[in-house]
Amino acid sequence: MIQRWTIILTATLALAACDRGSPPPQADPEAKPAEPISIVRADADIARAEPALEALDVTIPFAEGGGELSDAAIARLEAALASPQMAAGGVISLGGHSDSRGDDAANLRASQQRAEAARDWLVLNGVAEERITIIAFGEQNPVRPNALPDGTPDETARAANRRVEMTISVPEQPAPPAPSDTPGSLVEQVATED
């Protein structure tokens, strides 16, 4: 109960302290409006707020025993060609892969042919050949086991292993300049208003 009376008394005293007798100040019709103050530093580069571009990884599928580009492979190459990573001009790595069917030498040749097919398509579509690096892995790095646990071939997994993995790196961007204590900074603007 005492607490309630304390709150009421405090509120009453606060209202009594307000000066209600004087009229509100009138605006000077001759005065210029105050310039708006930005919360962004004058030297800030707005473009730096965009997220950094990261490397692009694309898997290009291939049919069994072949090094020819399918419609699905061309669609992925076209999407990569239109990407901002491709436009940035970084290095392109093409890693050719095969399934485990056949001997090691044949699989290495097949993976090389697949990577070369992807490279040739990119060059034909305007990408500078000196940007492209080819690596033939053969059957060394499967994404899935080529056989089921009972040892029978897993055709779905083998199809996933016949691929070219393309990575489009993004060139390093120069580090943004460190913020400086330049005139026009928010701290200085706020300090001059007081």
mmCIF file with all atom_site columns, N, CA and C in Angstrom, residues 98-122:
data_model
loop_
_atom_site.group_PDB
_atom_site.id
_atom_site.type_symbol
_atom_site.label_atom_id
_atom_site.label_alt_id
_atom_site.label_comp_id
_atom_site.label_asym_id
_atom_site.label_entity_id
_atom_site.label_seq_id
_atom_site.pdbx_PDB_ins_code
_atom_site.Cartn_x
_atom_site.Cartn_y
_atom_site.Cartn_z
_atom_site.occupancy
_atom_site.B_iso_or_equiv
_atom_site.pdbx_formal_charge
_atom_site.auth_seq_id
_atom_site.auth_comp_id
_atom_site.auth_asym_id
_atom_site.auth_atom_id
_atom_site.pdbx_PDB_model_num
ATOM 1  N N  . SER A 1 98  ? 36.010 -41.045 -62.977 1.00 0.00 ? 98  SER A N  1
ATOM 2  C CA . SER A 1 98  ? 35.341 -42.193 -63.609 1.00 0.00 ? 98  SER A CA 1
ATOM 3  C C  . SER A 1 98  ? 34.832 -43.132 -62.521 1.00 0.00 ? 98  SER A C  1
ATOM 4  N N  . ASP A 1 99  ? 34.041 -44.129 -62.955 1.00 0.00 ? 99  ASP A N  1
ATOM 5  C CA . ASP A 1 99  ? 33.659 -45.172 -62.011 1.00 0.00 ? 99  ASP A CA 1
ATOM 6  C C  . ASP A 1 99  ? 34.773 -46.232 -62.007 1.00 0.00 ? 99  ASP A C  1
ATOM 7  N N  . SER A 1 100 ? 34.560 -47.347 -61.333 1.00 0.00 ? 100 SER A N  1
ATOM 8  C CA . SER A 1 100 ? 35.630 -48.348 -61.204 1.00 0.00 ? 100 SER A CA 1
ATOM 9  C C  . SER A 1 100 ? 35.583 -49.430 -62.274 1.00 0.00 ? 100 SER A C  1
ATOM 10 N N  . ARG A 1 101 ? 34.610 -49.367 -63.168 1.00 0.00 ? 101 ARG A N  1
ATOM 11 C CA . ARG A 1 101 ? 34.521 -50.364 -64.232 1.00 0.00 ? 101 ARG A CA 1
ATOM 12 C C  . ARG A 1 101 ? 35.705 -50.189 -65.180 1.00 0.00 ? 101 ARG A C  1
ATOM 13 N N  . GLY A 1 102 ? 36.364 -51.242 -65.587 1.00 0.00 ? 102 GLY A N  1
ATOM 14 C CA . GLY A 1 102 ? 37.513 -51.162 -66.488 1.00 0.00 ? 102 GLY A CA 1
ATOM 15 C C  . GLY A 1 102 ? 38.812 -51.082 -65.705 1.00 0.00 ? 102 GLY A C  1
ATOM 16 N N  . ASP A 1 103 ? 39.918 -51.056 -66.454 1.00 0.00 ? 103 ASP A N  1
ATOM 17 C CA . ASP A 1 103 ? 41.216 -51.002 -65.765 1.00 0.00 ? 103 ASP A CA 1
ATOM 18 C C  . ASP A 1 103 ? 41.589 -49.558 -65.460 1.00 0.00 ? 103 ASP A C  1
ATOM 19 N N  . ASP A 1 104 ? 42.617 -49.407 -64.619 1.00 0.00 ? 104 ASP A N  1
ATOM 20 C CA . ASP A 1 104 ? 43.021 -48.081 -64.155 1.00 0.00 ? 104 ASP A CA 1
ATOM 21 C C  . ASP A 1 104 ? 43.403 -47.145 -65.297 1.00 0.00 ? 104 ASP A C  1
ATOM 22 N N  . ALA A 1 105 ? 44.151 -47.635 -66.273 1.00 0.00 ? 105 ALA A N  1
ATOM 23 C CA . ALA A 1 105 ? 44.610 -46.796 -67.382 1.00 0.00 ? 105 ALA A CA 1
ATOM 24 C C  . ALA A 1 105 ? 43.426 -46.293 -68.208 1.00 0.00 ? 105 ALA A C  1
ATOM 25 N N  . ALA A 1 106 ? 42.456 -47.166 -68.466 1.00 0.00 ? 106 ALA A N  1
ATOM 26 C CA . ALA A 1 106 ? 41.273 -46.771 -69.243 1.00 0.00 ? 106 ALA A CA 1
ATOM 27 C C  . ALA A 1 106 ? 40.454 -45.742 -68.468 1.00 0.00 ? 106 ALA A C  1
ATOM 28 N N  . ASN A 1 107 ? 40.330 -45.927 -67.170 1.00 0.00 ? 107 ASN A N  1
ATOM 29 C CA . ASN A 1 107 ? 39.578 -44.975 -66.350 1.00 0.00 ? 107 ASN A CA 1
ATOM 30 C C  . ASN A 1 107 ? 40.280 -43.619 -66.278 1.00 0.00 ? 107 ASN A C  1
ATOM 31 N N  . LEU A 1 108 ? 41.601 -43.629 -66.245 1.00 0.00 ? 108 LEU A N  1
ATOM 32 C CA . LEU A 1 108 ? 42.346 -42.377 -66.233 1.00 0.00 ? 108 LEU A CA 1
ATOM 33 C C  . LEU A 1 108 ? 42.144 -41.636 -67.552 1.00 0.00 ? 108 LEU A C  1
ATOM 34 N N  . ARG A 1 109 ? 42.184 -42.370 -68.671 1.00 0.00 ? 109 ARG A N  1
ATOM 35 C CA . ARG A 1 109 ? 41.935 -41.752 -69.984 1.00 0.00 ? 109 ARG A CA 1
ATOM 36 C C  . ARG A 1 109 ? 40.517 -41.192 -70.076 1.00 0.00 ? 109 ARG A C  1
ATOM 37 N N  . ALA A 1 110 ? 39.539 -41.942 -69.578 1.00 0.00 ? 110 ALA A N  1
ATOM 38 C CA . ALA A 1 110 ? 38.143 -41.478 -69.624 1.00 0.00 ? 110 ALA A CA 1
ATOM 39 C C  . ALA A 1 110 ? 37.968 -40.203 -68.803 1.00 0.00 ? 110 ALA A C  1
ATOM 40 N N  . SER A 1 111 ? 38.589 -40.157 -67.629 1.00 0.00 ? 111 SER A N  1
ATOM 41 C CA . SER A 1 111 ? 38.451 -38.953 -66.797 1.00 0.00 ? 111 SER A CA 1
ATOM 42 C C  . SER A 1 111 ? 39.132 -37.752 -67.465 1.00 0.00 ? 111 SER A C  1
ATOM 43 N N  . GLN A 1 112 ? 40.246 -37.970 -68.147 1.00 0.00 ? 112 GLN A N  1
ATOM 44 C CA . GLN A 1 112 ? 40.936 -36.899 -68.884 1.00 0.00 ? 112 GLN A CA 1
ATOM 45 C C  . GLN A 1 112 ? 40.049 -36.394 -70.019 1.00 0.00 ? 112 GLN A C  1
ATOM 46 N N  . GLN A 1 113 ? 39.438 -37.312 -70.762 1.00 0.00 ? 113 GLN A N  1
ATOM 47 C CA . GLN A 1 113 ? 38.572 -36.934 -71.883 1.00 0.00 ? 113 GLN A CA 1
ATOM 48 C C  . GLN A 1 113 ? 37.373 -36.121 -71.406 1.00 0.00 ? 113 GLN A C  1
ATOM 49 N N  . ARG A 1 114 ? 36.821 -36.487 -70.269 1.00 0.00 ? 114 ARG A N  1
ATOM 50 C CA . ARG A 1 114 ? 35.665 -35.752 -69.730 1.00 0.00 ? 114 ARG A CA 1
ATOM 51 C C  . ARG A 1 114 ? 36.057 -34.327 -69.361 1.00 0.00 ? 114 ARG A C  1
ATOM 52 N N  . ALA A 1 115 ? 37.185 -34.179 -68.678 1.00 0.00 ? 115 ALA A N  1
ATOM 53 C CA . ALA A 1 115 ? 37.641 -32.834 -68.300 1.00 0.00 ? 115 ALA A CA 1
ATOM 54 C C  . ALA A 1 115 ? 37.951 -32.003 -69.547 1.00 0.00 ? 115 ALA A C  1
ATOM 55 N N  . GLU A 1 116 ? 38.544 -32.637 -70.564 1.00 0.00 ? 116 GLU A N  1
ATOM 56 C CA . GLU A 1 116 ? 38.843 -31.926 -71.814 1.00 0.00 ? 116 GLU A CA 1
ATOM 57 C C  . GLU A 1 116 ? 37.565 -31.512 -72.546 1.00 0.00 ? 116 GLU A C  1
ATOM 58 N N  . ALA A 1 117 ? 36.540 -32.347 -72.498 1.00 0.00 ? 117 ALA A N  1
ATOM 59 C CA . ALA A 1 117 ? 35.265 -32.004 -73.137 1.00 0.00 ? 117 ALA A CA 1
ATOM 60 C C  . ALA A 1 117 ? 34.650 -30.769 -72.478 1.00 0.00 ? 117 ALA A C  1
ATOM 61 N N  . ALA A 1 118 ? 34.708 -30.716 -71.140 1.00 0.00 ? 118 ALA A N  1
ATOM 62 C CA . ALA A 1 118 ? 34.183 -29.549 -70.429 1.00 0.00 ? 118 ALA A CA 1
ATOM 63 C C  . ALA A 1 118 ? 35.015 -28.307 -70.766 1.00 0.00 ? 118 ALA A C  1
ATOM 64 N N  . ARG A 1 119 ? 36.348 -28.464 -70.796 1.00 0.00 ? 119 ARG A N  1
ATOM 65 C CA . ARG A 1 119 ? 37.226 -27.344 -71.149 1.00 0.00 ? 119 ARG A CA 1
ATOM 66 C C  . ARG A 1 119 ? 36.925 -26.836 -72.557 1.00 0.00 ? 119 ARG A C  1
ATOM 67 N N  . ASP A 1 120 ? 36.815 -27.760 -73.514 1.00 0.00 ? 120 ASP A N  1
ATOM 68 C CA . ASP A 1 120 ? 36.571 -27.367 -74.900 1.00 0.00 ? 120 ASP A CA 1
ATOM 69 C C  . ASP A 1 120 ? 35.257 -26.607 -75.037 1.00 0.00 ? 120 ASP A C  1
ATOM 70 N N  . TRP A 1 121 ? 34.226 -27.035 -74.309 1.00 0.00 ? 121 TRP A N  1
ATOM 71 C CA . TRP A 1 121 ? 32.938 -26.337 -74.363 1.00 0.00 ? 121 TRP A CA 1
ATOM 72 C C  . TRP A 1 121 ? 33.090 -24.918 -73.813 1.00 0.00 ? 121 TRP A C  1
ATOM 73 N N  . LEU A 1 122 ? 33.795 -24.778 -72.682 1.00 0.00 ? 122 LEU A N  1
ATOM 74 C CA . LEU A 1 122 ? 33.987 -23.451 -72.090 1.00 0.00 ? 122 LEU A CA 1
ATOM 75 C C  . LEU A 1 122 ? 34.758 -22.534 -73.042 1.00 0.00 ? 122 LEU A C  1
#
